[in-house]
mmCIF file of C-alpha atoms in Angstrom:
data_model
loop_
_atom_site.group_PDB
_atom_site.id
_atom_site.type_symbol
_atom_site.label_atom_id
_atom_site.label_comp_id
_atom_site.label_asym_id
_atom_site.label_seq_id
_atom_site.Cartn_x
_atom_site.Cartn_y
_atom_site.Cartn_z
ATOM 1 C CA UNK A 1 -7.616 30.008 -146.758
ATOM 2 C CA UNK A 2 -7.806 32.084 -143.583
ATOM 3 C CA UNK A 3 -7.888 29.877 -140.490
ATOM 4 C CA UNK A 4 -9.249 30.985 -137.118
ATOM 5 C CA UNK A 5 -8.188 29.234 -133.914
ATOM 6 C CA UNK A 6 -10.516 29.340 -130.894
ATOM 7 C CA UNK A 7 -9.115 28.109 -127.576
ATOM 8 C CA UNK A 8 -10.935 27.275 -124.347
ATOM 9 C CA UNK A 9 -8.133 28.240 -121.968
ATOM 10 C CA UNK A 10 -9.694 26.537 -118.942
ATOM 11 C CA UNK A 11 -10.076 23.240 -120.812
ATOM 12 C CA UNK A 12 -6.594 23.499 -122.310
ATOM 13 C CA UNK A 13 -4.883 24.264 -118.998
ATOM 14 C CA UNK A 14 -6.422 21.417 -117.022
ATOM 15 C CA UNK A 15 -6.084 19.009 -119.938
ATOM 16 C CA UNK A 16 -2.398 19.849 -120.393
ATOM 17 C CA UNK A 17 -1.816 19.596 -116.641
ATOM 18 C CA UNK A 18 -3.240 16.091 -116.702
ATOM 19 C CA UNK A 19 -1.140 15.157 -119.751
ATOM 20 C CA UNK A 20 2.137 16.675 -118.551
ATOM 21 C CA UNK A 21 1.889 16.373 -114.767
ATOM 22 C CA UNK A 22 0.892 19.066 -112.310
ATOM 23 C CA UNK A 23 4.353 19.489 -110.789
ATOM 24 C CA UNK A 24 6.252 19.028 -114.028
ATOM 25 C CA UNK A 25 7.892 22.160 -115.473
ATOM 26 C CA UNK A 26 8.171 22.934 -119.173
ATOM 27 C CA UNK A 27 4.578 23.054 -120.437
ATOM 28 C CA UNK A 28 2.753 26.099 -119.004
ATOM 29 C CA UNK A 29 4.627 28.794 -121.002
ATOM 30 C CA UNK A 30 2.712 27.591 -124.034
ATOM 31 C CA UNK A 31 3.159 29.223 -127.449
ATOM 32 C CA UNK A 32 -0.405 29.099 -128.739
ATOM 33 C CA UNK A 33 0.472 30.214 -132.260
ATOM 34 C CA UNK A 34 3.297 27.698 -132.592
ATOM 35 C CA UNK A 35 1.076 24.936 -131.235
ATOM 36 C CA UNK A 36 -1.796 25.838 -133.552
ATOM 37 C CA UNK A 37 0.502 25.858 -136.581
ATOM 38 C CA UNK A 38 1.813 22.405 -135.673
ATOM 39 C CA UNK A 39 -1.733 21.057 -135.469
ATOM 40 C CA UNK A 40 -2.525 21.859 -139.106
ATOM 41 C CA UNK A 41 -3.055 18.738 -141.250
ATOM 42 C CA UNK A 42 -1.220 18.527 -144.618
ATOM 43 C CA UNK A 43 -4.364 19.542 -146.518
ATOM 44 C CA UNK A 44 -4.482 22.856 -144.593
ATOM 45 C CA UNK A 45 -0.817 23.826 -144.890
ATOM 46 C CA UNK A 46 -1.547 26.116 -147.841
ATOM 47 C CA UNK A 47 -3.755 28.197 -145.536
ATOM 48 C CA UNK A 48 -2.732 30.821 -143.016
ATOM 49 C CA UNK A 49 -3.652 31.146 -139.350
ATOM 50 C CA UNK A 50 -5.019 34.671 -139.401
ATOM 51 C CA UNK A 51 -6.730 34.819 -136.014
ATOM 52 C CA UNK A 52 -6.142 33.208 -132.619
ATOM 53 C CA UNK A 53 -8.732 33.825 -129.899
ATOM 54 C CA UNK A 54 -7.859 32.709 -126.366
ATOM 55 C CA UNK A 55 -10.837 32.513 -123.986
ATOM 56 C CA UNK A 56 -9.938 32.395 -120.315
ATOM 57 C CA UNK A 57 -10.720 33.865 -116.891
ATOM 58 C CA UNK A 58 -8.427 35.640 -114.469
ATOM 59 C CA UNK A 59 -7.522 33.911 -111.227
ATOM 60 C CA UNK A 60 -8.761 35.856 -108.177
ATOM 61 C CA UNK A 61 -5.681 37.492 -106.607
ATOM 62 C CA UNK A 62 -7.455 37.564 -103.259
ATOM 63 C CA UNK A 63 -7.730 33.782 -103.063
ATOM 64 C CA UNK A 64 -4.494 32.847 -104.864
ATOM 65 C CA UNK A 65 -2.124 35.811 -105.325
ATOM 66 C CA UNK A 66 0.807 33.731 -106.572
ATOM 67 C CA UNK A 67 -1.175 31.994 -109.335
ATOM 68 C CA UNK A 68 -2.828 35.275 -110.293
ATOM 69 C CA UNK A 69 0.573 36.987 -110.676
ATOM 70 C CA UNK A 70 1.958 34.095 -112.751
ATOM 71 C CA UNK A 71 -1.115 34.075 -114.980
ATOM 72 C CA UNK A 72 -0.876 37.843 -115.488
ATOM 73 C CA UNK A 73 2.726 37.523 -116.691
ATOM 74 C CA UNK A 74 1.748 34.754 -119.108
ATOM 75 C CA UNK A 75 -1.192 36.671 -120.566
ATOM 76 C CA UNK A 76 1.003 39.728 -121.118
ATOM 77 C CA UNK A 77 3.684 37.546 -122.715
ATOM 78 C CA UNK A 78 1.125 36.048 -125.100
ATOM 79 C CA UNK A 79 0.133 39.484 -126.335
ATOM 80 C CA UNK A 80 3.709 40.825 -126.462
ATOM 81 C CA UNK A 81 4.876 37.841 -128.508
ATOM 82 C CA UNK A 82 1.993 37.949 -130.970
ATOM 83 C CA UNK A 83 1.010 34.409 -129.963
ATOM 84 C CA UNK A 84 -2.652 35.478 -129.715
ATOM 85 C CA UNK A 85 -4.756 38.151 -131.385
ATOM 86 C CA UNK A 86 -7.605 38.362 -128.875
ATOM 87 C CA UNK A 87 -7.867 37.407 -125.208
ATOM 88 C CA UNK A 88 -11.519 37.181 -124.215
ATOM 89 C CA UNK A 89 -12.249 37.030 -120.481
ATOM 90 C CA UNK A 90 -14.892 35.113 -118.603
ATOM 91 C CA UNK A 91 -15.008 34.983 -114.807
ATOM 92 C CA UNK A 92 -14.970 32.662 -111.794
ATOM 93 C CA UNK A 93 -17.882 32.065 -109.432
ATOM 94 C CA UNK A 94 -17.279 30.626 -105.941
ATOM 95 C CA UNK A 95 -20.058 28.761 -104.144
ATOM 96 C CA UNK A 96 -20.671 26.210 -101.431
ATOM 97 C CA UNK A 97 -22.421 23.128 -102.803
ATOM 98 C CA UNK A 98 -23.947 20.020 -101.223
ATOM 99 C CA UNK A 99 -23.817 16.559 -102.737
ATOM 100 C CA UNK A 100 -23.815 12.862 -101.810
ATOM 101 C CA UNK A 101 -20.398 11.418 -100.966
ATOM 102 C CA UNK A 102 -19.127 9.313 -103.871
ATOM 103 C CA UNK A 103 -16.093 7.690 -105.473
ATOM 104 C CA UNK A 104 -15.430 7.375 -109.223
ATOM 105 C CA UNK A 105 -15.793 4.154 -111.183
ATOM 106 C CA UNK A 106 -13.274 3.245 -113.892
ATOM 107 C CA UNK A 107 -14.960 5.651 -116.319
ATOM 108 C CA UNK A 108 -15.077 8.489 -113.806
ATOM 109 C CA UNK A 109 -18.790 8.174 -113.096
ATOM 110 C CA UNK A 110 -19.912 8.672 -109.462
ATOM 111 C CA UNK A 111 -20.636 5.673 -107.255
ATOM 112 C CA UNK A 112 -22.427 6.733 -104.085
ATOM 113 C CA UNK A 113 -20.710 5.773 -100.818
ATOM 114 C CA UNK A 114 -23.252 4.106 -98.485
ATOM 115 C CA UNK A 115 -23.017 3.660 -94.745
ATOM 116 C CA UNK A 116 -21.447 0.346 -93.792
ATOM 117 C CA UNK A 117 -18.862 -0.714 -91.273
ATOM 118 C CA UNK A 118 -16.378 0.611 -90.281
ATOM 119 C CA UNK A 119 -18.449 3.803 -90.763
ATOM 120 C CA UNK A 120 -22.104 3.229 -89.953
ATOM 121 C CA UNK A 121 -25.156 5.466 -89.435
ATOM 122 C CA UNK A 122 -27.472 4.716 -86.526
ATOM 123 C CA UNK A 123 -31.006 5.901 -85.943
ATOM 124 C CA UNK A 124 -32.488 7.299 -82.724
ATOM 125 C CA UNK A 125 -32.934 3.754 -81.423
ATOM 126 C CA UNK A 126 -29.222 2.974 -81.910
ATOM 127 C CA UNK A 127 -30.045 0.592 -84.750
ATOM 128 C CA UNK A 128 -27.754 0.414 -87.757
ATOM 129 C CA UNK A 129 -28.966 2.139 -90.939
ATOM 130 C CA UNK A 130 -27.047 0.370 -93.704
ATOM 131 C CA UNK A 131 -26.834 1.980 -97.164
ATOM 132 C CA UNK A 132 -27.668 5.464 -95.869
ATOM 133 C CA UNK A 133 -26.275 8.306 -97.994
ATOM 134 C CA UNK A 134 -23.615 10.646 -96.634
ATOM 135 C CA UNK A 135 -24.128 14.289 -97.621
ATOM 136 C CA UNK A 136 -21.182 16.698 -97.743
ATOM 137 C CA UNK A 137 -20.838 20.425 -98.326
ATOM 138 C CA UNK A 138 -17.797 21.663 -100.204
ATOM 139 C CA UNK A 139 -16.256 24.795 -101.658
ATOM 140 C CA UNK A 140 -16.731 24.956 -105.433
ATOM 141 C CA UNK A 141 -15.148 27.400 -107.866
ATOM 142 C CA UNK A 142 -16.525 27.404 -111.391
ATOM 143 C CA UNK A 143 -15.158 29.171 -114.439
ATOM 144 C CA UNK A 144 -17.923 30.814 -116.447
ATOM 145 C CA UNK A 145 -18.014 32.126 -119.965
ATOM 146 C CA UNK A 146 -15.118 30.508 -121.828
ATOM 147 C CA UNK A 147 -17.245 28.016 -123.780
ATOM 148 C CA UNK A 148 -19.752 30.725 -124.718
ATOM 149 C CA UNK A 149 -16.957 33.075 -125.772
ATOM 150 C CA UNK A 150 -15.329 30.366 -127.910
ATOM 151 C CA UNK A 151 -18.639 29.669 -129.651
ATOM 152 C CA UNK A 152 -19.516 33.348 -130.145
ATOM 153 C CA UNK A 153 -16.142 34.345 -131.613
ATOM 154 C CA UNK A 154 -16.037 31.312 -133.900
ATOM 155 C CA UNK A 155 -19.553 31.727 -135.281
ATOM 156 C CA UNK A 156 -19.269 35.508 -135.703
ATOM 157 C CA UNK A 157 -15.996 35.122 -137.609
ATOM 158 C CA UNK A 158 -17.495 32.441 -139.840
ATOM 159 C CA UNK A 159 -20.686 34.389 -140.536
ATOM 160 C CA UNK A 160 -18.731 37.601 -141.196
ATOM 161 C CA UNK A 161 -16.454 35.778 -143.626
ATOM 162 C CA UNK A 162 -13.387 36.624 -141.520
ATOM 163 C CA UNK A 163 -12.237 32.978 -141.613
ATOM 164 C CA UNK A 164 -12.606 30.163 -144.138
ATOM 165 C CA UNK A 165 -11.793 27.362 -141.673
ATOM 166 C CA UNK A 166 -11.679 26.961 -137.898
ATOM 167 C CA UNK A 167 -9.775 25.045 -135.242
ATOM 168 C CA UNK A 168 -11.379 24.639 -131.829
ATOM 169 C CA UNK A 169 -9.207 23.496 -128.910
ATOM 170 C CA UNK A 170 -11.617 22.151 -126.306
ATOM 171 C CA UNK A 171 -13.307 18.968 -125.150
ATOM 172 C CA UNK A 172 -16.318 20.758 -123.669
ATOM 173 C CA UNK A 173 -19.521 19.005 -124.753
ATOM 174 C CA UNK A 174 -21.416 22.310 -124.397
ATOM 175 C CA UNK A 175 -19.885 23.261 -127.770
ATOM 176 C CA UNK A 176 -21.890 20.568 -129.580
ATOM 177 C CA UNK A 177 -24.419 22.840 -131.298
ATOM 178 C CA UNK A 178 -21.991 25.659 -132.267
ATOM 179 C CA UNK A 179 -19.604 23.106 -133.795
ATOM 180 C CA UNK A 180 -22.402 21.411 -135.703
ATOM 181 C CA UNK A 181 -23.422 24.770 -137.147
ATOM 182 C CA UNK A 182 -19.817 25.693 -137.968
ATOM 183 C CA UNK A 183 -19.292 22.412 -139.862
ATOM 184 C CA UNK A 184 -22.223 23.278 -142.104
ATOM 185 C CA UNK A 185 -20.337 26.362 -143.293
ATOM 186 C CA UNK A 186 -16.557 25.801 -143.110
ATOM 187 C CA UNK A 187 -14.089 22.962 -142.488
ATOM 188 C CA UNK A 188 -13.447 22.557 -138.755
ATOM 189 C CA UNK A 189 -10.618 20.883 -136.854
ATOM 190 C CA UNK A 190 -11.474 19.827 -133.293
ATOM 191 C CA UNK A 191 -8.562 19.315 -130.875
ATOM 192 C CA UNK A 192 -9.129 17.451 -127.623
ATOM 193 C CA UNK A 193 -6.620 18.823 -125.059
ATOM 194 C CA UNK A 194 -7.415 16.172 -122.440
ATOM 195 C CA UNK A 195 -6.350 12.595 -121.771
ATOM 196 C CA UNK A 196 -9.977 11.431 -122.052
ATOM 197 C CA UNK A 197 -11.757 10.318 -125.183
ATOM 198 C CA UNK A 198 -13.222 13.156 -127.215
ATOM 199 C CA UNK A 199 -16.652 14.068 -125.863
ATOM 200 C CA UNK A 200 -19.354 12.196 -127.737
ATOM 201 C CA UNK A 201 -21.214 15.440 -128.388
ATOM 202 C CA UNK A 202 -18.213 16.838 -130.296
ATOM 203 C CA UNK A 203 -17.795 13.882 -132.606
ATOM 204 C CA UNK A 204 -18.897 13.805 -136.215
ATOM 205 C CA UNK A 205 -17.680 12.646 -139.611
ATOM 206 C CA UNK A 206 -15.223 14.317 -142.011
ATOM 207 C CA UNK A 207 -18.054 14.685 -144.544
ATOM 208 C CA UNK A 208 -20.529 16.544 -142.307
ATOM 209 C CA UNK A 209 -21.830 19.762 -143.885
ATOM 210 C CA UNK A 210 -19.195 21.218 -146.199
ATOM 211 C CA UNK A 211 -16.742 18.433 -145.312
ATOM 212 C CA UNK A 212 -13.006 18.496 -144.759
ATOM 213 C CA UNK A 213 -13.269 18.228 -140.954
ATOM 214 C CA UNK A 214 -10.705 16.519 -138.726
ATOM 215 C CA UNK A 215 -10.151 15.563 -135.078
ATOM 216 C CA UNK A 216 -6.959 15.311 -133.070
ATOM 217 C CA UNK A 217 -5.883 14.663 -129.470
ATOM 218 C CA UNK A 218 -3.207 16.826 -127.856
ATOM 219 C CA UNK A 219 -0.137 15.140 -126.357
ATOM 220 C CA UNK A 220 2.382 16.087 -123.680
ATOM 221 C CA UNK A 221 5.069 16.349 -126.368
ATOM 222 C CA UNK A 222 2.924 18.885 -128.272
ATOM 223 C CA UNK A 223 2.960 21.130 -125.216
ATOM 224 C CA UNK A 224 6.647 20.704 -124.417
ATOM 225 C CA UNK A 225 7.680 21.354 -128.024
ATOM 226 C CA UNK A 226 5.855 24.696 -128.290
ATOM 227 C CA UNK A 227 6.998 27.040 -125.543
ATOM 228 C CA UNK A 228 7.334 30.803 -125.807
ATOM 229 C CA UNK A 229 10.827 32.328 -125.841
ATOM 230 C CA UNK A 230 12.099 33.268 -122.411
ATOM 231 C CA UNK A 231 12.192 36.126 -121.700
ATOM 232 C CA UNK A 232 9.798 38.054 -123.931
ATOM 233 C CA UNK A 233 10.740 41.665 -123.470
ATOM 234 C CA UNK A 234 10.332 42.307 -119.739
ATOM 235 C CA UNK A 235 8.212 39.175 -119.169
ATOM 236 C CA UNK A 236 9.994 36.153 -117.738
ATOM 237 C CA UNK A 237 8.602 32.661 -117.379
ATOM 238 C CA UNK A 238 7.497 32.068 -113.758
ATOM 239 C CA UNK A 239 9.493 29.621 -111.662
ATOM 240 C CA UNK A 240 8.308 26.042 -112.074
ATOM 241 C CA UNK A 241 6.637 26.739 -115.404
#
């Protein structure tokens, strides 16, 4: 059984950062092949991971030169070590957005912040306007393309017969339809790299379609236990990684 692994790098990075701690070293120099091999359930151990596709986007060196340089070293180390077969690039889009001011509830859903003392809105007659909405503008940077690239590579490999099973590392609900279609054709393992519950859109049952599907949640120990060698040729793990 040839197994393909399809990784949403954006989702994996921010999920692992939440799991391991933003300022904590020892998790960013991630060995994607070693991690993927560890994720295999006992029923898949007779198979072979024949393809690892890492979908990401390059950090803009103009806005964050240090992070861009560190990312470049890591991407080169992944290729030099054989930890990935394909790196597929999306891109970042920067915008200014406007939205009502809000705070999260216990499930992370927005609760609008109304005007009330000690911060109150007054009208032209100097009368209080309780429960008015505060609007804010903010800088927003959005990664584009990784989810589409994950879906495209996975489905093309399945339809071409390149792989007999697939592992998808992402908790992006936009992958709902591609994963449903994949499960009709091959066994699929879905790995949630975040601390949150798996997205409802990505859930299913082991018997969907051809069957043999499974779900797993990544842990901080998974990341710490699967780090690339340091150095790899001329590539050295960045400080703090």
